[in-house]
Short mmCIF file of C-alpha atoms and ligand atoms in Angstrom, two decimals:
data_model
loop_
_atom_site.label_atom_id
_atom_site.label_comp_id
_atom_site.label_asym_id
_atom_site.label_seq_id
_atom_site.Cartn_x
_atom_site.Cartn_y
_atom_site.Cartn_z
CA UNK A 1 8.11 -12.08 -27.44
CA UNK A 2 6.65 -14.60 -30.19
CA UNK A 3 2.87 -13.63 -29.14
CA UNK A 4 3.60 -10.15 -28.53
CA UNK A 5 6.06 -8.12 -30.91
CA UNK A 6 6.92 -4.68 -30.76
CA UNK A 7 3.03 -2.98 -30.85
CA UNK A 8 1.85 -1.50 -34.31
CA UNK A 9 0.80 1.89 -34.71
CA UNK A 10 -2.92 0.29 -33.82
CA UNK A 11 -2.25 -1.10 -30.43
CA UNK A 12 0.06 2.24 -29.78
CA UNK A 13 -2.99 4.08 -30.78
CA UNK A 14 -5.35 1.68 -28.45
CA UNK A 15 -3.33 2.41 -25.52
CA UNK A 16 -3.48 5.75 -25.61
CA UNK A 17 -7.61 5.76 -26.03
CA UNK A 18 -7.59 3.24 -22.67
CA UNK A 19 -5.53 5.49 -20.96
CA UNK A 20 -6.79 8.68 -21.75
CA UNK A 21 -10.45 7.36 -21.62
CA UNK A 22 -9.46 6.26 -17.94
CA UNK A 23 -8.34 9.67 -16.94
CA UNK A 24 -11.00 11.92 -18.51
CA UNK A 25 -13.55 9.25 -16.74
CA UNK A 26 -12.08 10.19 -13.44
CA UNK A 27 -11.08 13.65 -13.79
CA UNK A 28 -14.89 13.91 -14.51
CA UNK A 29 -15.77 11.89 -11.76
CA UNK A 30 -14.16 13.71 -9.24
CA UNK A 31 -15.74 17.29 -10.58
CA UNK A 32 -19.07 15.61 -10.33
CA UNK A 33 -18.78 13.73 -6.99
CA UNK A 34 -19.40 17.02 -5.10
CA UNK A 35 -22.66 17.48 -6.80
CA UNK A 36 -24.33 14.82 -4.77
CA UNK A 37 -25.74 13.06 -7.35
CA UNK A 38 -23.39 9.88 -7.37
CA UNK A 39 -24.13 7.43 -4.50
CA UNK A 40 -21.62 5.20 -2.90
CA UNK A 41 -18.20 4.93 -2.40
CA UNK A 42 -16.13 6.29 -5.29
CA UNK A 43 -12.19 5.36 -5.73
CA UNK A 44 -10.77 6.93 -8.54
CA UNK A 45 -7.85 5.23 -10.12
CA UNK A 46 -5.98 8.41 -11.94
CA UNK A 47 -2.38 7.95 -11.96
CA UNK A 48 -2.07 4.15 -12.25
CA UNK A 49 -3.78 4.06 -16.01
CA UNK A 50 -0.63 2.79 -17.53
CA UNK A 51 -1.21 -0.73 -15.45
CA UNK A 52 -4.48 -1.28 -16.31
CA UNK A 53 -3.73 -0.34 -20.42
CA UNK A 54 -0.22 -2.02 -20.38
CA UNK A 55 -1.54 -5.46 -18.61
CA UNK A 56 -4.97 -5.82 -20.19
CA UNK A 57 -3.27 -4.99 -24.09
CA UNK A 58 -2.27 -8.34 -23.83
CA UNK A 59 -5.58 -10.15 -23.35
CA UNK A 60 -8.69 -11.23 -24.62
CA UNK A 61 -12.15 -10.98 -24.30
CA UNK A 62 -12.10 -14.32 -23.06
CA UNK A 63 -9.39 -13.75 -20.84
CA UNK A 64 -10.74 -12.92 -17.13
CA UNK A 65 -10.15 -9.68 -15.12
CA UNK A 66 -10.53 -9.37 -10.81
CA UNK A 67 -10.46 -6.65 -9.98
CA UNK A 68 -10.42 -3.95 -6.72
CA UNK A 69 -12.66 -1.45 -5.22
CA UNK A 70 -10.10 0.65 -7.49
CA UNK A 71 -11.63 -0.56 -10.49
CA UNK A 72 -12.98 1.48 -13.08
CA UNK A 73 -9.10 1.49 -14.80
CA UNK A 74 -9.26 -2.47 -15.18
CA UNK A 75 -12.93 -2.31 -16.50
CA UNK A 76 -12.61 0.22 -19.37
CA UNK A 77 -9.02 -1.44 -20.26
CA UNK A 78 -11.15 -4.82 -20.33
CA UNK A 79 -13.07 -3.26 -22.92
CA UNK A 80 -16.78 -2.35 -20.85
CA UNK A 81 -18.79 -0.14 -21.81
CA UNK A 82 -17.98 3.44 -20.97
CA UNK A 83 -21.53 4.87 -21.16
CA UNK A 84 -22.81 2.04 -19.43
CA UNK A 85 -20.13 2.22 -16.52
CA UNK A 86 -21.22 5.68 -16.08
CA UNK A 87 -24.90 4.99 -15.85
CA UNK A 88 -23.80 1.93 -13.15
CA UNK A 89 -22.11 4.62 -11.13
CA UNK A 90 -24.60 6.95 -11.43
CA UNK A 91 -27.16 3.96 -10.03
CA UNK A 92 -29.42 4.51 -12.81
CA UNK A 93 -31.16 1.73 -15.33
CA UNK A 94 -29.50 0.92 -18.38
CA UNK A 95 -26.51 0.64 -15.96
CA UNK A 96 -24.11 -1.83 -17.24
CA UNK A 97 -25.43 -3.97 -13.72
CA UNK A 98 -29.02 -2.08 -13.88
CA UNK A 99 -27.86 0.43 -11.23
CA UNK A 100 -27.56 -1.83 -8.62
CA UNK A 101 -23.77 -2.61 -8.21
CA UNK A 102 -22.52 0.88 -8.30
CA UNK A 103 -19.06 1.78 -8.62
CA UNK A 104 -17.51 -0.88 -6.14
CA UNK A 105 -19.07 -3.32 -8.31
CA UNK A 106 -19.01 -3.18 -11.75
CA UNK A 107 -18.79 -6.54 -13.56
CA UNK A 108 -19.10 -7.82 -17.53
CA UNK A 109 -18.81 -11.51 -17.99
CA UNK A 110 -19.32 -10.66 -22.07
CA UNK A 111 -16.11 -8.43 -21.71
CA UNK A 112 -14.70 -11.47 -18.89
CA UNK A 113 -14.67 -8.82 -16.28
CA UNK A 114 -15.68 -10.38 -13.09
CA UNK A 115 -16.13 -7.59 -11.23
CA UNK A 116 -14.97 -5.06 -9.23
CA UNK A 117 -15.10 -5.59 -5.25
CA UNK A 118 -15.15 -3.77 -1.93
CA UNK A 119 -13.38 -6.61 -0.16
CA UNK A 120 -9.48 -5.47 -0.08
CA UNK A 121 -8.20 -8.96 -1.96
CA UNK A 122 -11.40 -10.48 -2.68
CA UNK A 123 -10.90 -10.97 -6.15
CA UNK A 124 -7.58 -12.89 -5.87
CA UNK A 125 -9.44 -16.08 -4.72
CA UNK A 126 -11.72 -16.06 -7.62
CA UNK A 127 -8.95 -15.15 -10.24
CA UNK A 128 -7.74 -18.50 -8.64
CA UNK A 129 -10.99 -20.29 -9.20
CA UNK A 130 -11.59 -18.89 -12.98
CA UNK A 131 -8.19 -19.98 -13.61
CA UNK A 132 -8.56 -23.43 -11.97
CA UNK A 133 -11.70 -23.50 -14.49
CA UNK A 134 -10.49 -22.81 -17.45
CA UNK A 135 -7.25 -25.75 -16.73
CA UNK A 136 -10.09 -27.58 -16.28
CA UNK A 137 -11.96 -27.06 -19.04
CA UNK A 138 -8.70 -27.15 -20.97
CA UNK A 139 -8.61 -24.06 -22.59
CA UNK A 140 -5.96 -21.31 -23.01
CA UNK A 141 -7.84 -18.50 -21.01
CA UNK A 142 -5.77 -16.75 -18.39
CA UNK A 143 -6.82 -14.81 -14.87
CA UNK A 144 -5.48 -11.88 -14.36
CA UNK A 145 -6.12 -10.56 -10.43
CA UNK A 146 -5.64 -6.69 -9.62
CA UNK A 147 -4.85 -6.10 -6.23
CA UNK A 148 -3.52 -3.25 -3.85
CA UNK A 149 -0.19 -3.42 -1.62
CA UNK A 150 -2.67 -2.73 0.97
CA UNK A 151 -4.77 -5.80 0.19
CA UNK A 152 -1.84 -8.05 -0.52
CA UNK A 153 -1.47 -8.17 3.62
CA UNK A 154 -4.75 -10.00 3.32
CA UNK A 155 -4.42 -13.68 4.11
CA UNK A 156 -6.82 -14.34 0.61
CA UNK A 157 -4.01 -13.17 -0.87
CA UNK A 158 -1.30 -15.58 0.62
CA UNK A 159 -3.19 -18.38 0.11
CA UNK A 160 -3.99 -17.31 -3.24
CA UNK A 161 -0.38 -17.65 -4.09
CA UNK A 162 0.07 -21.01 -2.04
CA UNK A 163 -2.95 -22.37 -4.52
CA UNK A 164 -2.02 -20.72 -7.86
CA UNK A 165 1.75 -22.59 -7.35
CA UNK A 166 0.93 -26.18 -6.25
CA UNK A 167 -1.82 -26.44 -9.08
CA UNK A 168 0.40 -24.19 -11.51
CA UNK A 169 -2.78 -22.37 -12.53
CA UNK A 170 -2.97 -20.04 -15.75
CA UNK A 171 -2.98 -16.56 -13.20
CA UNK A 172 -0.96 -13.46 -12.91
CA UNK A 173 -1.33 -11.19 -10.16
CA UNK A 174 -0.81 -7.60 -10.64
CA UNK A 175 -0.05 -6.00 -7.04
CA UNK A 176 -0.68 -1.97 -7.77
CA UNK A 177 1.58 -0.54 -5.05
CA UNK A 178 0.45 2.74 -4.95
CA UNK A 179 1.99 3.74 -2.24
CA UNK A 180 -0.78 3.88 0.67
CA UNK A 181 -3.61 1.49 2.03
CA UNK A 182 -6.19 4.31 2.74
CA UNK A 183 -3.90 6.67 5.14
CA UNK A 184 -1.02 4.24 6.18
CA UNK A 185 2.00 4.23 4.23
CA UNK A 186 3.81 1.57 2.58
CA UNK A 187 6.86 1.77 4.90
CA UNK A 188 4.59 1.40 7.81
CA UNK A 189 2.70 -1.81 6.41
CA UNK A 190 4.81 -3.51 3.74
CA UNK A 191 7.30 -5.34 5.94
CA UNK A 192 10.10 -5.13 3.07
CA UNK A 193 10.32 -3.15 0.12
CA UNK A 194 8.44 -5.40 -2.50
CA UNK A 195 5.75 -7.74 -2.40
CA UNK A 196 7.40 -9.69 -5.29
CA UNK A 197 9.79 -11.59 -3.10
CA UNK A 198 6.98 -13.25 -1.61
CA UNK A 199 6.33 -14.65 -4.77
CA UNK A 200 9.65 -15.65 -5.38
CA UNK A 201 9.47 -17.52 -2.01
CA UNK A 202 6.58 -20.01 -3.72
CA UNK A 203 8.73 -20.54 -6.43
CA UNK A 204 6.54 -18.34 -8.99
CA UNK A 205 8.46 -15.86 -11.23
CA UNK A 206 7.96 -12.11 -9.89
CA UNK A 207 9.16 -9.16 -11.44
CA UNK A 208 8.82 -5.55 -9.83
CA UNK A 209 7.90 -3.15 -13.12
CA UNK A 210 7.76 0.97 -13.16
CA UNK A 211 3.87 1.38 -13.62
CA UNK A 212 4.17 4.75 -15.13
CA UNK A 213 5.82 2.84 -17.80
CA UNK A 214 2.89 1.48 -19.93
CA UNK A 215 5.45 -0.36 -22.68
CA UNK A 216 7.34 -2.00 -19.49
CA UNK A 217 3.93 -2.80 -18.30
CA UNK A 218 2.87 -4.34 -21.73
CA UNK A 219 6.24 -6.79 -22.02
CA UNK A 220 5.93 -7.74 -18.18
CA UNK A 221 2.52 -8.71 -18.57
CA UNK A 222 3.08 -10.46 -21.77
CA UNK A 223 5.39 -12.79 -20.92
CA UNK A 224 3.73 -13.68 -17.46
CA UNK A 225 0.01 -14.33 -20.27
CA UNK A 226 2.51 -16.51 -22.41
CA UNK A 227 3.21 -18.29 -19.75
CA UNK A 228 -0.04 -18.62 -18.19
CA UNK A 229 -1.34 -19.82 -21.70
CA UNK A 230 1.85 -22.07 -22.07
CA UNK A 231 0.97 -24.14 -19.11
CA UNK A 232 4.23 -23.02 -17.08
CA UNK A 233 2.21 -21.55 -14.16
CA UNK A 234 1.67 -18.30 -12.24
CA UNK A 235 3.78 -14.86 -12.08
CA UNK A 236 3.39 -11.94 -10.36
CA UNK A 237 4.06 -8.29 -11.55
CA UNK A 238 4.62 -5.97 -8.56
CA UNK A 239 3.93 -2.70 -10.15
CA UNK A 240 4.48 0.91 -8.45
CA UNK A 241 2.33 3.64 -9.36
CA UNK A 242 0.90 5.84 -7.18
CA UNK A 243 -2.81 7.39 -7.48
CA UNK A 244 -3.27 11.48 -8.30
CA UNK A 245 -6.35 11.82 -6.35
CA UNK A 246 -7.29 10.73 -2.32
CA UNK A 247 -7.93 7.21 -1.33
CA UNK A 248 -11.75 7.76 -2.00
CA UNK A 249 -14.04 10.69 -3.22
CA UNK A 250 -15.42 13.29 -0.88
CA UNK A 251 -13.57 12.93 2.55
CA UNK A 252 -9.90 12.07 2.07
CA UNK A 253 -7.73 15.71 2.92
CA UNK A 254 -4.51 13.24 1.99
CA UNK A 255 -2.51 15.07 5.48
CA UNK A 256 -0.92 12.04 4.94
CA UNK A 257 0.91 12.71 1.77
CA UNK A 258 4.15 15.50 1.49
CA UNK A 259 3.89 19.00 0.70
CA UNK A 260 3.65 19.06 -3.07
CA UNK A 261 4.33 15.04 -3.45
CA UNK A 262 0.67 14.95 -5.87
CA UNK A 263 2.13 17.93 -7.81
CA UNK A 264 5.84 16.24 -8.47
CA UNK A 265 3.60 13.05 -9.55
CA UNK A 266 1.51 15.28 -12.09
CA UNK A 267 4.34 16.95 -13.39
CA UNK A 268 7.10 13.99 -13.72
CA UNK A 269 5.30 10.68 -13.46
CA UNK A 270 1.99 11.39 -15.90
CA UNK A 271 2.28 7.74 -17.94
CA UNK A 272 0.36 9.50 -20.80
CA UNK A 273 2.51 12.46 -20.96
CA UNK A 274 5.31 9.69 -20.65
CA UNK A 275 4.05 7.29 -23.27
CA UNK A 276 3.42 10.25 -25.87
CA UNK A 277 7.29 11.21 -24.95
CA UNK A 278 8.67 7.34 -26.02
CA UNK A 279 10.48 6.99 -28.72
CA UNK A 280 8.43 4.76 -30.49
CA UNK A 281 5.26 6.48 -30.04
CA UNK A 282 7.69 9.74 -31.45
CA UNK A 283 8.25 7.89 -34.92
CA UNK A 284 5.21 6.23 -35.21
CA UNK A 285 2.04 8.92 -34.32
CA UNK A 286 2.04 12.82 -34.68
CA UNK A 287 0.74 15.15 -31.91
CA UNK A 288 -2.39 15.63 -33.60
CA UNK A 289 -3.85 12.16 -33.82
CA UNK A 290 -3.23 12.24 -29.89
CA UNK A 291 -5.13 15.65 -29.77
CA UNK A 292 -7.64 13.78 -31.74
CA UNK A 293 -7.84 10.60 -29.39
CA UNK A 294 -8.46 13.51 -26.85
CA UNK A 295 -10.71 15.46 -28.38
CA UNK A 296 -13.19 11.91 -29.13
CA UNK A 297 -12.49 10.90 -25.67
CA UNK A 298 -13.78 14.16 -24.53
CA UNK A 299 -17.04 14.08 -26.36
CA UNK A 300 -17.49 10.30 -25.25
CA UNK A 301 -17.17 11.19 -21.66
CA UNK A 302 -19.69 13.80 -21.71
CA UNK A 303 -22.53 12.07 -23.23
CA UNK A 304 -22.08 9.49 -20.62
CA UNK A 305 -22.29 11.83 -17.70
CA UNK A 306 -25.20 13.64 -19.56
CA UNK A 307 -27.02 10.41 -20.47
CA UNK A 308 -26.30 9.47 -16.72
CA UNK A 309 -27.38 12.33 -15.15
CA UNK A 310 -30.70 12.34 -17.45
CA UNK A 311 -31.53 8.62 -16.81
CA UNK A 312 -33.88 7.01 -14.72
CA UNK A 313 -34.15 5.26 -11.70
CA UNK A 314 -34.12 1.57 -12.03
CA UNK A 315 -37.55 -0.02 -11.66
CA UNK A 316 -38.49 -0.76 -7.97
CA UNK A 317 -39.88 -4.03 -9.30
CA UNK A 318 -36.61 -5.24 -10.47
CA UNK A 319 -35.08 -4.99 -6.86
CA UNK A 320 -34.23 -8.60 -6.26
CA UNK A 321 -33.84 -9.54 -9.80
CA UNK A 322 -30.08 -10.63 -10.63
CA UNK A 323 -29.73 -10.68 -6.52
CA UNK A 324 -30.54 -14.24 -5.89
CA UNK A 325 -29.03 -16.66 -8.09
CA UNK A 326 -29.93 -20.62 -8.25
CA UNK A 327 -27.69 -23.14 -9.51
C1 TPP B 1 -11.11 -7.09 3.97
C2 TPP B 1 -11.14 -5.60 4.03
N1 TPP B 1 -10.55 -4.95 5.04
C3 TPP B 1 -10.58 -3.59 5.08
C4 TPP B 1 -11.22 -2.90 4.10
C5 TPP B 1 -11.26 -1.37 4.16
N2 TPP B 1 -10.41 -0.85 3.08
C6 TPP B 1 -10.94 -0.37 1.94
S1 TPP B 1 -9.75 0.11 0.87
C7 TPP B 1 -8.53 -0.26 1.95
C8 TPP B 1 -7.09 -0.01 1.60
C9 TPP B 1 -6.69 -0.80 0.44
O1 TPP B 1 -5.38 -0.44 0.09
P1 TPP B 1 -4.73 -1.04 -1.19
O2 TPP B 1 -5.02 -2.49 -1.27
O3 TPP B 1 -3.31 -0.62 -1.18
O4 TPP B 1 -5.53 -0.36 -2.39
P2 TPP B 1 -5.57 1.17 -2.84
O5 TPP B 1 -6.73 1.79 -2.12
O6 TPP B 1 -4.28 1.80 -2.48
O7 TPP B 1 -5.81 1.11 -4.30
C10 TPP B 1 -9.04 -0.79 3.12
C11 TPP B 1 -8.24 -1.19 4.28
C12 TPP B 1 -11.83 -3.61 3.07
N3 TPP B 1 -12.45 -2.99 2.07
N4 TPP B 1 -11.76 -4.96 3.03
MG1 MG B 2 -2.46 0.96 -2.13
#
C-alpha cells in the first residue's frame, strides 16, 4: 500500500489509545446510565472499536465521517474531543454541541465529523453529498459512511449505492454487521449472508473484513481511501463485529442473544486483547506502555465524567441558537 505501509510503532500506539479510549468511554457509560443523570437514548458501541480505529487510521481531519445512532466509536476515532463528548452526553454547556444534541447527535465539522444520527441510514445520503462536494470542489477529501446491517435494509441506503457508482464519488461505506437490528437477528433480516454482494451487483469493489481484526480493518479501509482519493470510485467494507453490551442503555434484557454468546465474545473476540496479541504489536511495544495507554486513558475518562457531572445546564437563552440555520 504506497499511502499506507506497514504502521510505525506511533500509529500502533494510536490505535490502541482510540480503542481503549472507546471502551473505557462506554464501560463508563453504561455504569453511569443507571444513575439517571444521562438523558436520552444511549447506544454503546463496545465490541466493534477495532472498526472505528482500523477505518478512521487512515484519514484526515479533512476527511468526513457519517455516522449512526452507534456513534461515539466513529467520533473519538475521528479525533473529537473526549471531555467534550462527555459533557454533550451529559446535556450540559461546554458540550461539544452546547448540550443540545446529546448522544444521538454528536457532530465536529473542525474534526469533519458530521454527526451522529438517530435515523437508521441517515448518514449514507449525506456521506454521498460531502463526497459529491468535495469532486466538486476538486479536492482529495474522502466520505466515509458508518452504517448498521440493520440500516443497510433502508432504501437511503440502496440508493446511496446507485448514486455513489454512476457519479464514481470519493465514498466508502462501512456496513458494521453486528449481528442484530435492535432484537431481530441477522438471519431473520439479511436476505443472504453479506451485504457486500450488493455492492458487487453496482459494480463497486466490496470486501467482507473480520472487524475484530483492527490491522485487517486498517488495509481494507486503506485501499478503498486510495481509491476514493485516486478518483477510481466507491467500495464498500462489510465488516462483522458484534456489540458487548444491549442494543441501547437501560431496557434491552438481550433474551434474544444465546446463553453465554456475550461471554464467548468477551473472552475470544476482544479486538484489543487481539491487537495486543499480533505479532507486530509483540515486537514492536512492551506490555507496559499498553498498561500505560490504560492507565492515561483511565484518568482521562474520569475527569470527563466528573467535569460532566459537575457542569451546568446550558443557558435557557441559548435554546434556539445553532437550531435554525439560514443560508
Ligand atoms: C428509519 C428508522 N427506522 C427505525 C428506527 C428504529 N431503530 C433504531 S436502531 C434500529 C436498529 C438498527 O440496527 P443496525 O443498523 O444493525 O444498527 P445497530 O443498532 O446494530 O448498531 C432501529 C430499527 C430508526 N432509528 N430509524
Ligand atoms: Mg446491527
Amino acid at each position: 500500500m504506497p499511502d499506507h505501509p506497514r504502521p510505525d510503532r506511533a500509529e500502533l500506539i494510536d490505535i490502541y489509545r482510540t480503542m481503549r479510549t472507546i471502551r473505557e468511554f462506554e464501560e463508563r457509560l453504561h455504569a453511569e446510565f443507571p444513575g439517571g443523570e444521562i438523558p436520552g437514548a444511549v447506544h454503546l458501541y463496545a465490541g466493534q472499536e477495532a472498526v472505528a480505529a482500523g477505518v478512521c487510521t487512515v484519514l484526515t481531519d479533512e476527511d468526513y465521517v457519517a455516522s449512526t445512532h452507534r456513534g461515539h466509536g466513529h467520533a473519538i476515532a475521528k479525533g473529537c474531543d473526549v471531555t467534550a463528548m462527555m459533557l454533550e452526553i451529559y446535556g450540559k454547556a461546554g458540550g461539544l454541541c452546547d448540550g443540545k444534541g446529546g448522544s444521538m447527535h454528536i457532530a465536529d465539522f473542525d474534526r469533519g465529523m458530521l454527526g451522529a444520527n438517530g435515523v437508521a441510514a441517515g448518514g449514507v445520503p449525506l456521506s454521498c453529498g460531502s463526497a459529491l462536494s468535495a469532486k466538486v470542489r476538486g479536492t482529495d477529501q474522502v466520505s466515509v459512511a458508518f452504517v448498521g446491517d440493520g440500516g443497510a435494509n433502508q432504501g437511503a441506503f440502496a440508493e446511496s449505492l446507485v448514486l455513489a457508482s454512476v457519479w464514481q464519488l470519493p465514498v466508502v461505506f462501512v456496513v458494521e454487521d453486528n449481528g442484530y437490528a435492535q432484537a431481530t437477528g441477522t438471519r431473520f433480516h439479511l436476505g443472504g449472508r453479506d451485504i457486500a454482494p450488493r455492492a458487487e451487483a453496482l459494480g463497486i469493489p466490496a470486501v467482507v473484513v473480520d472487524g475484530y481484526d483492527v490491522l485487517a480493518v486498517r488495509e481494507a479501509a486503506a485501499e478503498a481511501v486510495l481509491r476514493a482519493r485516486s478518483s477510481e470510485g466507491p467500495t464498500l467494507l462489510d465488516c462483522k463485529a458484534h456489540r458487548f453490551f444491549g442494543h441501547m442503555e437501560g431496557w434491552d434484557q438481550q433474551a434474544y442473544r444465546a446463553d453465554g454468546e456475550v461471554d464467548r465474545l468477551v473472552a475470544e473476540r476482544d479486538c484489543l486483547r487481539l491487537f495486543a496479541d499480533t505479532a507486530i504489536v509483540r515486537q514492536t511495544l512492551t506490555t507496559a506502555e499498553l498498561a500505560d495507554v490504560d492507565a492515561a486513558v483511565r484518568v482521562l475518562i474520569d475527569h470527563a465524567v466528573d467535569e460532566s457531572k459537575s457542569a451546568k445546564d446550558p443557558d435557557i437563552g441559548e435554546l434556539l441558537t445553532d437550531v435554525y440555520v439560514t443560508y
